[in-house]
mmCIF file of C-alpha atoms in Angstrom:
data_model
loop_
_atom_site.group_PDB
_atom_site.id
_atom_site.type_symbol
_atom_site.label_atom_id
_atom_site.label_comp_id
_atom_site.label_asym_id
_atom_site.label_seq_id
_atom_site.Cartn_x
_atom_site.Cartn_y
_atom_site.Cartn_z
ATOM 1 C CA MET A 271 35.505 29.769 46.654
ATOM 2 C CA ALA A 272 35.714 25.979 46.445
ATOM 3 C CA THR A 273 32.750 25.499 48.726
ATOM 4 C CA SER A 274 30.526 27.871 46.754
ATOM 5 C CA GLU A 275 31.473 26.163 43.500
ATOM 6 C CA GLU A 276 30.765 22.750 44.992
ATOM 7 C CA LYS A 277 27.345 23.887 46.174
ATOM 8 C CA GLN A 278 26.635 25.317 42.756
ATOM 9 C CA GLU A 279 27.639 22.046 41.058
ATOM 10 C CA LEU A 280 25.566 19.946 43.434
ATOM 11 C CA GLN A 281 22.450 21.794 42.288
ATOM 12 C CA THR A 282 23.015 20.621 38.697
ATOM 13 C CA PRO A 283 22.412 16.884 38.367
ATOM 14 C CA ALA A 284 23.449 14.741 35.418
ATOM 15 C CA ILE A 285 20.757 12.416 34.036
ATOM 16 C CA VAL A 286 22.168 9.494 32.048
ATOM 17 C CA CYS A 287 19.423 7.912 29.927
ATOM 18 C CA ILE A 288 19.955 4.188 29.361
ATOM 19 C CA GLY A 289 17.525 1.936 27.552
ATOM 20 C CA MET A 290 17.254 -0.872 25.058
ATOM 21 C CA ALA A 291 16.907 -0.156 21.390
ATOM 22 C CA GLY A 292 13.314 0.835 20.609
ATOM 23 C CA SER A 293 12.402 1.778 24.174
ATOM 24 C CA GLY A 294 11.888 5.428 23.183
ATOM 25 C CA LYS A 295 15.029 6.702 24.896
ATOM 26 C CA THR A 296 15.910 9.404 22.365
ATOM 27 C CA THR A 297 12.261 10.508 22.144
ATOM 28 C CA PHE A 298 12.177 10.710 25.929
ATOM 29 C CA MET A 299 15.275 12.917 25.816
ATOM 30 C CA GLN A 300 13.573 15.179 23.276
ATOM 31 C CA ARG A 301 10.423 15.501 25.406
ATOM 32 C CA LEU A 302 12.435 16.145 28.572
ATOM 33 C CA ASN A 303 14.474 18.818 26.801
ATOM 34 C CA SER A 304 11.306 20.504 25.543
ATOM 35 C CA HIS A 305 9.705 20.328 28.988
ATOM 36 C CA LEU A 306 12.712 21.921 30.691
ATOM 37 C CA HIS A 307 12.834 24.714 28.118
ATOM 38 C CA SER A 308 9.131 25.394 28.696
ATOM 39 C CA GLN A 309 9.940 25.802 32.405
ATOM 40 C CA ASP A 310 12.767 28.272 31.611
ATOM 41 C CA MET A 311 15.311 25.674 32.770
ATOM 42 C CA PRO A 312 17.474 24.965 29.714
ATOM 43 C CA PRO A 313 19.576 21.803 30.078
ATOM 44 C CA TYR A 314 23.053 20.950 28.827
ATOM 45 C CA ILE A 315 22.850 17.999 26.421
ATOM 46 C CA ILE A 316 25.558 15.448 25.620
ATOM 47 C CA ASN A 317 25.160 12.817 22.901
ATOM 48 C CA LEU A 318 27.267 9.670 23.334
ATOM 49 C CA ASP A 319 25.690 7.638 20.518
ATOM 50 C CA PRO A 320 28.152 7.674 17.584
ATOM 51 C CA ALA A 321 25.909 5.611 15.291
ATOM 52 C CA VAL A 322 22.773 7.783 15.402
ATOM 53 C CA LEU A 323 21.973 9.508 12.124
ATOM 54 C CA ASN A 324 19.733 12.337 13.295
ATOM 55 C CA VAL A 325 19.236 13.708 16.800
ATOM 56 C CA PRO A 326 15.828 15.401 17.287
ATOM 57 C CA PHE A 327 17.257 17.969 19.705
ATOM 58 C CA GLY A 328 20.165 20.353 19.841
ATOM 59 C CA THR A 329 23.309 19.019 21.485
ATOM 60 C CA ASN A 330 26.044 20.958 23.238
ATOM 61 C CA ILE A 331 28.588 18.123 23.078
ATOM 62 C CA ASP A 332 28.268 15.459 20.389
ATOM 63 C CA ILE A 333 30.560 12.444 20.051
ATOM 64 C CA ARG A 334 29.992 12.543 16.283
ATOM 65 C CA ASP A 335 31.901 15.836 16.092
ATOM 66 C CA SER A 336 35.129 14.144 17.178
ATOM 67 C CA VAL A 337 34.678 10.505 16.077
ATOM 68 C CA ASN A 338 33.512 9.286 12.659
ATOM 69 C CA TYR A 339 31.628 6.042 13.242
ATOM 70 C CA LYS A 340 31.746 4.814 9.634
ATOM 71 C CA GLU A 341 35.467 5.525 9.337
ATOM 72 C CA VAL A 342 36.086 3.573 12.528
ATOM 73 C CA MET A 343 34.284 0.582 11.007
ATOM 74 C CA LYS A 344 36.369 0.799 7.825
ATOM 75 C CA GLN A 345 39.783 1.439 9.356
ATOM 76 C CA TYR A 346 39.536 -1.143 12.138
ATOM 77 C CA ASN A 347 37.408 -3.653 10.168
ATOM 78 C CA LEU A 348 34.740 -3.779 12.899
ATOM 79 C CA GLY A 349 31.056 -4.530 13.114
ATOM 80 C CA PRO A 350 28.411 -2.161 14.460
ATOM 81 C CA ASN A 351 28.882 -2.955 18.157
ATOM 82 C CA GLY A 352 32.666 -3.086 17.929
ATOM 83 C CA ALA A 353 32.710 0.286 16.176
ATOM 84 C CA ILE A 354 30.515 1.806 18.899
ATOM 85 C CA ILE A 355 32.842 0.545 21.639
ATOM 86 C CA THR A 356 35.924 1.774 19.758
ATOM 87 C CA SER A 357 34.315 5.179 19.173
ATOM 88 C CA LEU A 358 33.532 5.459 22.883
ATOM 89 C CA ASN A 359 37.113 4.471 23.711
ATOM 90 C CA LEU A 360 38.452 7.195 21.440
ATOM 91 C CA PHE A 361 36.071 9.742 22.935
ATOM 92 C CA ALA A 362 37.007 8.686 26.482
ATOM 93 C CA THR A 363 40.556 9.889 25.852
ATOM 94 C CA LYS A 364 39.127 13.424 25.880
ATOM 95 C CA VAL A 365 37.090 12.959 29.044
ATOM 96 C CA ASP A 366 39.126 15.601 30.903
ATOM 97 C CA GLN A 367 38.313 18.231 28.273
ATOM 98 C CA VAL A 368 34.646 17.246 28.209
ATOM 99 C CA LEU A 369 34.405 17.346 31.990
ATOM 100 C CA GLY A 370 36.072 20.744 32.103
ATOM 101 C CA ILE A 371 33.506 22.164 29.672
ATOM 102 C CA VAL A 372 30.593 20.617 31.566
ATOM 103 C CA GLU A 373 31.827 21.958 34.914
ATOM 104 C CA LYS A 374 32.087 25.476 33.511
ATOM 105 C CA ARG A 375 28.486 25.383 32.281
ATOM 106 C CA ALA A 376 27.047 23.492 35.269
ATOM 107 C CA GLY A 377 26.086 26.643 37.132
ATOM 108 C CA ALA A 378 24.212 28.136 34.154
ATOM 109 C CA VAL A 379 21.962 25.171 33.347
ATOM 110 C CA SER A 380 19.371 23.203 35.290
ATOM 111 C CA HIS A 381 20.311 19.650 34.260
ATOM 112 C CA VAL A 382 22.935 17.812 32.243
ATOM 113 C CA LEU A 383 21.241 15.266 29.960
ATOM 114 C CA VAL A 384 23.311 12.411 28.536
ATOM 115 C CA ASP A 385 22.012 10.238 25.698
ATOM 116 C CA THR A 386 23.693 6.826 25.327
ATOM 117 C CA PRO A 387 23.743 4.155 22.587
ATOM 118 C CA GLY A 388 20.781 1.814 22.287
ATOM 119 C CA GLN A 389 23.162 -1.129 22.639
ATOM 120 C CA ILE A 390 23.346 -1.070 26.446
ATOM 121 C CA GLU A 391 26.253 -3.499 26.726
ATOM 122 C CA CYS A 392 28.427 -1.253 24.550
ATOM 123 C CA PHE A 393 28.159 1.540 27.105
ATOM 124 C CA VAL A 394 27.510 0.013 30.526
ATOM 125 C CA TRP A 395 29.935 -2.908 30.312
ATOM 126 C CA SER A 396 32.747 -1.142 28.467
ATOM 127 C CA ALA A 397 35.758 0.515 30.075
ATOM 128 C CA SER A 398 35.017 3.815 28.319
ATOM 129 C CA GLY A 399 31.457 3.873 29.685
ATOM 130 C CA ALA A 400 32.758 3.350 33.210
ATOM 131 C CA ILE A 401 35.314 6.150 32.718
ATOM 132 C CA LEU A 402 32.677 8.596 31.481
ATOM 133 C CA LEU A 403 30.235 7.753 34.287
ATOM 134 C CA ASP A 404 32.927 8.011 36.963
ATOM 135 C CA ALA A 405 34.021 11.367 35.586
ATOM 136 C CA LEU A 406 30.463 12.720 35.719
ATOM 137 C CA ALA A 407 29.822 11.307 39.194
ATOM 138 C CA SER A 408 33.029 12.871 40.520
ATOM 139 C CA ALA A 409 31.895 16.334 39.403
ATOM 140 C CA MET A 410 28.132 16.374 40.042
ATOM 141 C CA PRO A 411 25.242 14.184 41.235
ATOM 142 C CA THR A 412 24.624 11.567 38.561
ATOM 143 C CA VAL A 413 21.348 9.683 38.177
ATOM 144 C CA ILE A 414 20.651 6.708 35.902
ATOM 145 C CA ALA A 415 17.293 6.816 34.101
ATOM 146 C CA TYR A 416 16.517 3.308 32.844
ATOM 147 C CA ILE A 417 13.886 3.584 30.104
ATOM 148 C CA VAL A 418 11.500 0.619 29.776
ATOM 149 C CA ASP A 419 9.193 -0.059 26.818
ATOM 150 C CA THR A 420 5.893 -0.529 28.680
ATOM 151 C CA PRO A 421 3.818 -2.205 25.904
ATOM 152 C CA ARG A 422 6.506 -4.882 25.522
ATOM 153 C CA THR A 423 6.740 -5.513 29.280
ATOM 154 C CA THR A 424 3.208 -6.724 29.897
ATOM 155 C CA SER A 425 4.409 -10.327 29.942
ATOM 156 C CA PRO A 426 5.836 -11.453 33.321
ATOM 157 C CA ALA A 427 8.834 -13.026 31.584
ATOM 158 C CA THR A 428 9.726 -9.811 29.741
ATOM 159 C CA PHE A 429 9.103 -7.761 32.864
ATOM 160 C CA MET A 430 11.470 -9.953 34.893
ATOM 161 C CA SER A 431 14.118 -9.696 32.168
ATOM 162 C CA ASN A 432 13.927 -5.899 32.291
ATOM 163 C CA MET A 433 14.187 -5.866 36.081
ATOM 164 C CA LEU A 434 17.214 -8.158 36.047
ATOM 165 C CA TYR A 435 18.837 -5.880 33.481
ATOM 166 C CA ALA A 436 18.103 -2.838 35.654
ATOM 167 C CA CYS A 437 19.517 -4.603 38.700
ATOM 168 C CA SER A 438 22.754 -5.442 36.900
ATOM 169 C CA ILE A 439 23.107 -1.837 35.690
ATOM 170 C CA LEU A 440 22.559 -0.532 39.210
ATOM 171 C CA TYR A 441 25.293 -2.692 40.710
ATOM 172 C CA LYS A 442 27.650 -2.057 37.779
ATOM 173 C CA THR A 443 27.387 1.730 37.855
ATOM 174 C CA LYS A 444 26.855 2.093 41.637
ATOM 175 C CA LEU A 445 24.669 5.155 40.977
ATOM 176 C CA PRO A 446 21.060 5.963 41.976
ATOM 177 C CA MET A 447 18.516 4.736 39.449
ATOM 178 C CA ILE A 448 15.022 5.674 38.312
ATOM 179 C CA ILE A 449 12.900 3.148 36.417
ATOM 180 C CA VAL A 450 10.995 5.058 33.725
ATOM 181 C CA PHE A 451 8.078 3.180 32.164
ATOM 182 C CA ASN A 452 7.725 4.915 28.826
ATOM 183 C CA LYS A 453 4.933 4.838 26.219
ATOM 184 C CA THR A 454 2.130 4.904 28.784
ATOM 185 C CA ASP A 455 -0.094 6.423 26.097
ATOM 186 C CA ALA A 456 -0.077 2.977 24.451
ATOM 187 C CA ALA A 457 -0.184 0.812 27.611
ATOM 188 C CA ASP A 458 -0.856 1.686 31.221
ATOM 189 C CA ALA A 459 2.063 0.942 33.572
ATOM 190 C CA THR A 460 -0.108 0.261 36.633
ATOM 191 C CA PHE A 461 0.482 -3.482 36.298
ATOM 192 C CA ALA A 462 4.233 -2.956 36.579
ATOM 193 C CA THR A 463 4.059 -0.917 39.766
ATOM 194 C CA GLU A 464 1.726 -3.536 41.253
ATOM 195 C CA TRP A 465 4.126 -6.357 40.403
ATOM 196 C CA MET A 466 6.987 -4.451 42.035
ATOM 197 C CA THR A 467 5.093 -3.680 45.237
ATOM 198 C CA ASP A 468 2.772 -6.682 45.594
ATOM 199 C CA PHE A 469 4.297 -10.132 45.326
ATOM 200 C CA GLU A 470 0.938 -11.883 45.216
ATOM 201 C CA SER A 471 -0.190 -9.958 42.132
ATOM 202 C CA PHE A 472 2.949 -11.062 40.291
ATOM 203 C CA GLN A 473 2.331 -14.653 41.374
ATOM 204 C CA ALA A 474 -1.201 -14.435 40.003
ATOM 205 C CA ALA A 475 0.160 -13.184 36.675
ATOM 206 C CA LEU A 476 2.605 -16.087 36.628
ATOM 207 C CA ARG A 477 -0.202 -18.571 37.199
ATOM 208 C CA ASP A 478 -2.182 -17.055 34.353
ATOM 209 C CA MET A 479 0.884 -17.294 32.116
ATOM 210 C CA ASP A 480 1.422 -20.908 33.117
ATOM 211 C CA GLU A 481 -2.169 -21.816 32.316
ATOM 212 C CA ASP A 482 -2.018 -20.170 28.915
ATOM 213 C CA GLU A 483 -0.650 -22.795 26.548
ATOM 214 C CA ASN A 484 -0.003 -20.256 23.812
ATOM 215 C CA THR A 485 2.291 -18.107 25.933
ATOM 216 C CA GLU A 486 5.986 -18.669 25.391
ATOM 217 C CA GLY A 487 7.914 -19.635 28.476
ATOM 218 C CA GLY A 488 4.833 -20.890 30.251
ATOM 219 C CA SER A 489 6.581 -23.966 31.638
ATOM 220 C CA GLY A 490 6.661 -24.980 35.270
ATOM 221 C CA TYR A 491 10.403 -24.403 35.431
ATOM 222 C CA MET A 492 10.116 -20.816 34.206
ATOM 223 C CA THR A 493 7.291 -20.109 36.634
ATOM 224 C CA SER A 494 9.293 -21.444 39.566
ATOM 225 C CA LEU A 495 12.385 -19.507 38.477
ATOM 226 C CA MET A 496 10.549 -16.188 38.119
ATOM 227 C CA ASN A 497 8.851 -16.730 41.464
ATOM 228 C CA SER A 498 12.250 -17.104 43.083
ATOM 229 C CA MET A 499 13.686 -14.101 41.221
ATOM 230 C CA SER A 500 10.784 -11.895 42.292
ATOM 231 C CA LEU A 501 11.562 -12.717 45.927
ATOM 232 C CA VAL A 502 15.238 -11.929 45.383
ATOM 233 C CA LEU A 503 14.444 -8.593 43.725
ATOM 234 C CA GLU A 504 12.077 -7.506 46.493
ATOM 235 C CA GLU A 505 14.882 -5.650 48.280
ATOM 236 C CA PHE A 506 16.016 -4.178 44.962
ATOM 237 C CA TYR A 507 12.554 -2.698 44.352
ATOM 238 C CA ARG A 508 12.591 -0.853 47.665
ATOM 239 C CA HIS A 509 15.516 1.364 46.655
ATOM 240 C CA LEU A 510 14.072 2.313 43.292
ATOM 241 C CA ASP A 511 11.944 5.238 42.220
ATOM 242 C CA VAL A 512 9.411 4.287 39.544
ATOM 243 C CA VAL A 513 7.685 6.811 37.280
ATOM 244 C CA SER A 514 5.316 6.427 34.349
ATOM 245 C CA VAL A 515 5.791 8.823 31.446
ATOM 246 C CA SER A 516 4.783 9.250 27.862
ATOM 247 C CA ALA A 517 7.421 10.730 25.581
ATOM 248 C CA TYR A 518 4.690 11.247 22.974
ATOM 249 C CA THR A 519 2.237 13.289 25.082
ATOM 250 C CA GLY A 520 4.630 14.603 27.737
ATOM 251 C CA ALA A 521 2.707 13.098 30.644
ATOM 252 C CA GLY A 522 4.666 12.339 33.793
ATOM 253 C CA MET A 523 7.609 14.686 33.205
ATOM 254 C CA ASP A 524 7.025 16.594 36.437
ATOM 255 C CA ASP A 525 6.953 13.307 38.346
ATOM 256 C CA PHE A 526 10.240 12.341 36.744
ATOM 257 C CA LEU A 527 11.933 15.628 37.700
ATOM 258 C CA ALA A 528 10.652 15.228 41.261
ATOM 259 C CA ALA A 529 12.191 11.751 41.347
ATOM 260 C CA VAL A 530 15.476 13.221 40.079
ATOM 261 C CA ASP A 531 15.524 15.738 42.941
ATOM 262 C CA LYS A 532 14.960 12.906 45.389
ATOM 263 C CA LYS A 533 17.810 10.896 43.885
ATOM 264 C CA VAL A 534 20.123 13.925 44.073
ATOM 265 C CA THR A 535 19.581 14.020 47.826
ATOM 266 C CA GLU A 536 20.173 10.275 47.960
ATOM 267 C CA PHE A 537 23.367 10.678 45.944
ATOM 268 C CA ASN A 538 24.748 13.298 48.332
ATOM 269 C CA THR A 539 23.928 11.249 51.427
ATOM 270 C CA ASP A 540 24.602 7.662 50.333
ATOM 271 C CA TYR A 541 26.488 7.468 47.046
ATOM 272 C CA LYS A 542 28.877 10.409 47.208
ATOM 273 C CA ALA A 543 31.100 8.875 49.877
ATOM 274 C CA GLU A 544 31.419 5.675 47.857
ATOM 275 C CA VAL A 545 32.232 7.628 44.682
ATOM 276 C CA GLU A 546 34.925 9.625 46.489
ATOM 277 C CA ARG A 547 36.380 6.456 47.998
ATOM 278 C CA ILE A 548 36.591 4.808 44.582
ATOM 279 C CA LYS A 549 38.122 7.972 43.139
ATOM 280 C CA GLU A 550 40.771 8.169 45.856
ATOM 281 C CA GLN A 551 41.584 4.500 45.454
ATOM 282 C CA ARG A 552 41.952 4.887 41.694
ATOM 283 C CA GLU A 553 44.200 7.944 42.114
ATOM 284 C CA LYS A 554 46.330 6.054 44.608
ATOM 285 C CA GLU A 555 46.687 3.126 42.227
ATOM 286 C CA MET A 556 47.613 5.481 39.383
ATOM 287 C CA GLU A 557 50.226 7.189 41.564
ATOM 288 C CA GLN A 558 51.718 3.834 42.517
ATOM 289 C CA LYS A 559 51.777 2.797 38.866
ATOM 290 C CA LYS A 560 53.541 6.038 37.903
ATOM 291 C CA GLN A 561 56.159 5.532 40.612
ATOM 292 C CA LYS A 562 56.651 1.929 39.528
ATOM 293 C CA ASP A 563 57.097 2.963 35.900
ATOM 294 C CA LEU A 564 59.538 5.692 36.932
ATOM 295 C CA ASN A 565 61.612 3.243 38.980
ATOM 296 C CA ARG A 566 61.670 0.817 36.072
ATOM 297 C CA LEU A 567 62.805 3.583 33.715
ATOM 298 C CA LEU A 568 65.577 4.676 36.063
ATOM 299 C CA LYS A 569 66.676 1.077 36.443
ATOM 300 C CA ASP A 570 66.815 0.580 32.666
ATOM 301 C CA MET A 571 68.878 3.774 32.314
ATOM 302 C CA GLY A 572 71.179 2.741 35.131
ATOM 303 C CA ILE A 573 70.375 5.820 37.210
ATOM 304 C CA LYS A 574 70.180 5.579 40.987
ATOM 305 C CA ASP A 575 70.055 8.291 43.549
ATOM 306 C CA ASP A 576 72.470 8.573 46.485
ATOM 307 C CA LYS A 577 69.974 7.133 48.936
ATOM 308 C CA SER A 578 69.517 3.991 46.902
ATOM 309 C CA LYS A 579 73.290 3.590 46.627
ATOM 310 C CA LYS A 580 73.756 3.879 50.375
ATOM 311 C CA THR A 581 70.922 1.553 51.306
ATOM 312 C CA GLU A 582 70.705 -0.940 48.460
ATOM 313 C CA GLU A 583 74.261 -1.430 47.081
ATOM 314 C CA PRO A 584 76.466 -3.691 49.235
ATOM 315 C CA ALA A 585 80.029 -2.784 50.051
ATOM 316 C CA MET A 586 82.590 -3.776 47.406
ATOM 317 C CA THR A 587 84.794 -6.714 48.275
ATOM 318 C CA ILE A 588 88.223 -7.657 46.927
ATOM 319 C CA SER A 589 86.725 -10.318 44.697
ATOM 320 C CA ASP A 590 84.334 -7.768 43.207
ATOM 321 C CA ALA A 591 87.209 -5.404 42.473
ATOM 322 C CA GLU A 592 89.156 -8.197 40.757
ATOM 323 C CA GLU A 593 86.119 -9.087 38.635
ATOM 324 C CA GLU A 594 85.737 -5.459 37.558
ATOM 325 C CA ASP A 595 89.431 -5.292 36.605
ATOM 326 C CA GLU A 596 89.024 -8.452 34.533
ATOM 327 C CA ASP A 597 85.968 -6.958 32.804
ATOM 328 C CA GLU A 598 87.907 -3.795 32.004
ATOM 329 C CA ASP A 599 90.818 -5.787 30.575
ATOM 330 C CA GLU A 600 88.464 -7.822 28.390
ATOM 331 C CA PHE A 601 86.816 -4.628 27.172
ATOM 332 C CA ALA A 602 90.201 -3.052 26.395
ATOM 333 C CA ASP A 603 91.404 -6.138 24.542
ATOM 334 C CA LYS A 604 88.245 -6.162 22.506
ATOM 335 C CA PHE A 605 88.787 -2.608 21.238
ATOM 336 C CA VAL A 606 92.609 -2.534 20.947
ATOM 337 C CA ASN A 607 92.470 -1.541 17.299
ATOM 338 C CA PRO A 608 90.758 1.907 16.886
ATOM 339 C CA GLU A 609 89.501 0.862 13.451
ATOM 340 C CA ASP A 610 87.480 -1.927 15.044
ATOM 341 C CA ALA A 611 85.864 0.571 17.404
ATOM 342 C CA GLU A 612 84.839 3.034 14.696
ATOM 343 C CA GLY A 613 81.203 4.053 15.106
ATOM 344 C CA ILE A 614 81.092 2.914 18.717
ATOM 345 C CA LEU A 615 83.816 4.944 20.389
ATOM 346 C CA ASP A 616 85.159 8.357 19.435
ATOM 347 C CA VAL A 617 88.832 7.553 18.679
ATOM 348 C CA ASP A 618 89.664 10.434 16.342
ATOM 349 C CA GLU A 619 90.533 12.918 19.055
ATOM 350 C CA TYR A 620 93.279 12.256 21.573
ATOM 351 C CA PRO A 621 93.716 15.437 23.658
ATOM 352 C CA GLU A 622 96.409 13.889 25.870
ATOM 353 C CA GLU A 623 98.658 12.950 22.900
ATOM 354 C CA GLU A 624 98.262 16.426 21.365
ATOM 355 C CA ASP A 625 99.379 18.031 24.612
ATOM 356 C CA SER A 626 102.504 15.825 24.719
ATOM 357 C CA ASP A 627 103.479 16.822 21.126
ATOM 358 C CA ASP A 628 103.184 20.540 21.939
ATOM 359 C CA GLU A 629 105.494 20.138 24.869
#
């Protein structure tokens, strides 16, 4: 039973869409949802953006149903980013319930699509984002789709900034990633794939940028720095799948789904063992923390089991016995008068004295 369920879950990948504000991430989600429905492969959609006003697609799980973003801002006196992080933290407390619902529906849908806030740092670098991603990765293959605004990436400096951001997300989440160059209807993404595969073409673009006096960042220092960074990221590019799509026209969606299938295989062969190791380590740490808290509680209550008494408590000596007798005498002298002990000791009932009167 467990093996069949695991196989069934492995066939349903989770696609977490991450992208900067204005990159067309939500529009890409809408187009991908429409494309999957046209292929008779309805997805399961989760919205994790508490600040969005309108979502152009139907959601199965929406963070806005359980967390009110505006009320969070008012009650906790927070700004926009702080309210997003707090809303995600509140939603993360229900991650077990959310995961249980997703696992039940995993066998009936083709993909699980997750839309995230446009403020990347609020999700990727927050504790709640890590909890949600780890929960998804522990239940099914999880793929990161990093959405890039192609028209705004034509400059080598902006392109390098996007690649550094993608690299940091990859090593933070430790999940397979697909670079999605969106808005190809407005700008062709061929230049980007050339820069990622051919170092000389990127160097030529840097020289052109350096010669252009009107281009920002066209200093010799920036050119040297980006040259060095492109060499460093060469190994990073080899482990990436790059697709060009247009959320407006729907071009490239089949290529993206093919890249997802490839990353699912990569997840099962390379990433799954690491995810399970991290999960086991976290469970072990939680178990140790629970045992430590339990021992502290028992110590505060003064409760010890027989084993701890035999092994930990030393044998009583004569001096210890005398000290205990002195402590008892001091305690008795302190409460000689029953009126002084009222409220602390129960001195109203004396069963031994009543028995002596009856006799």
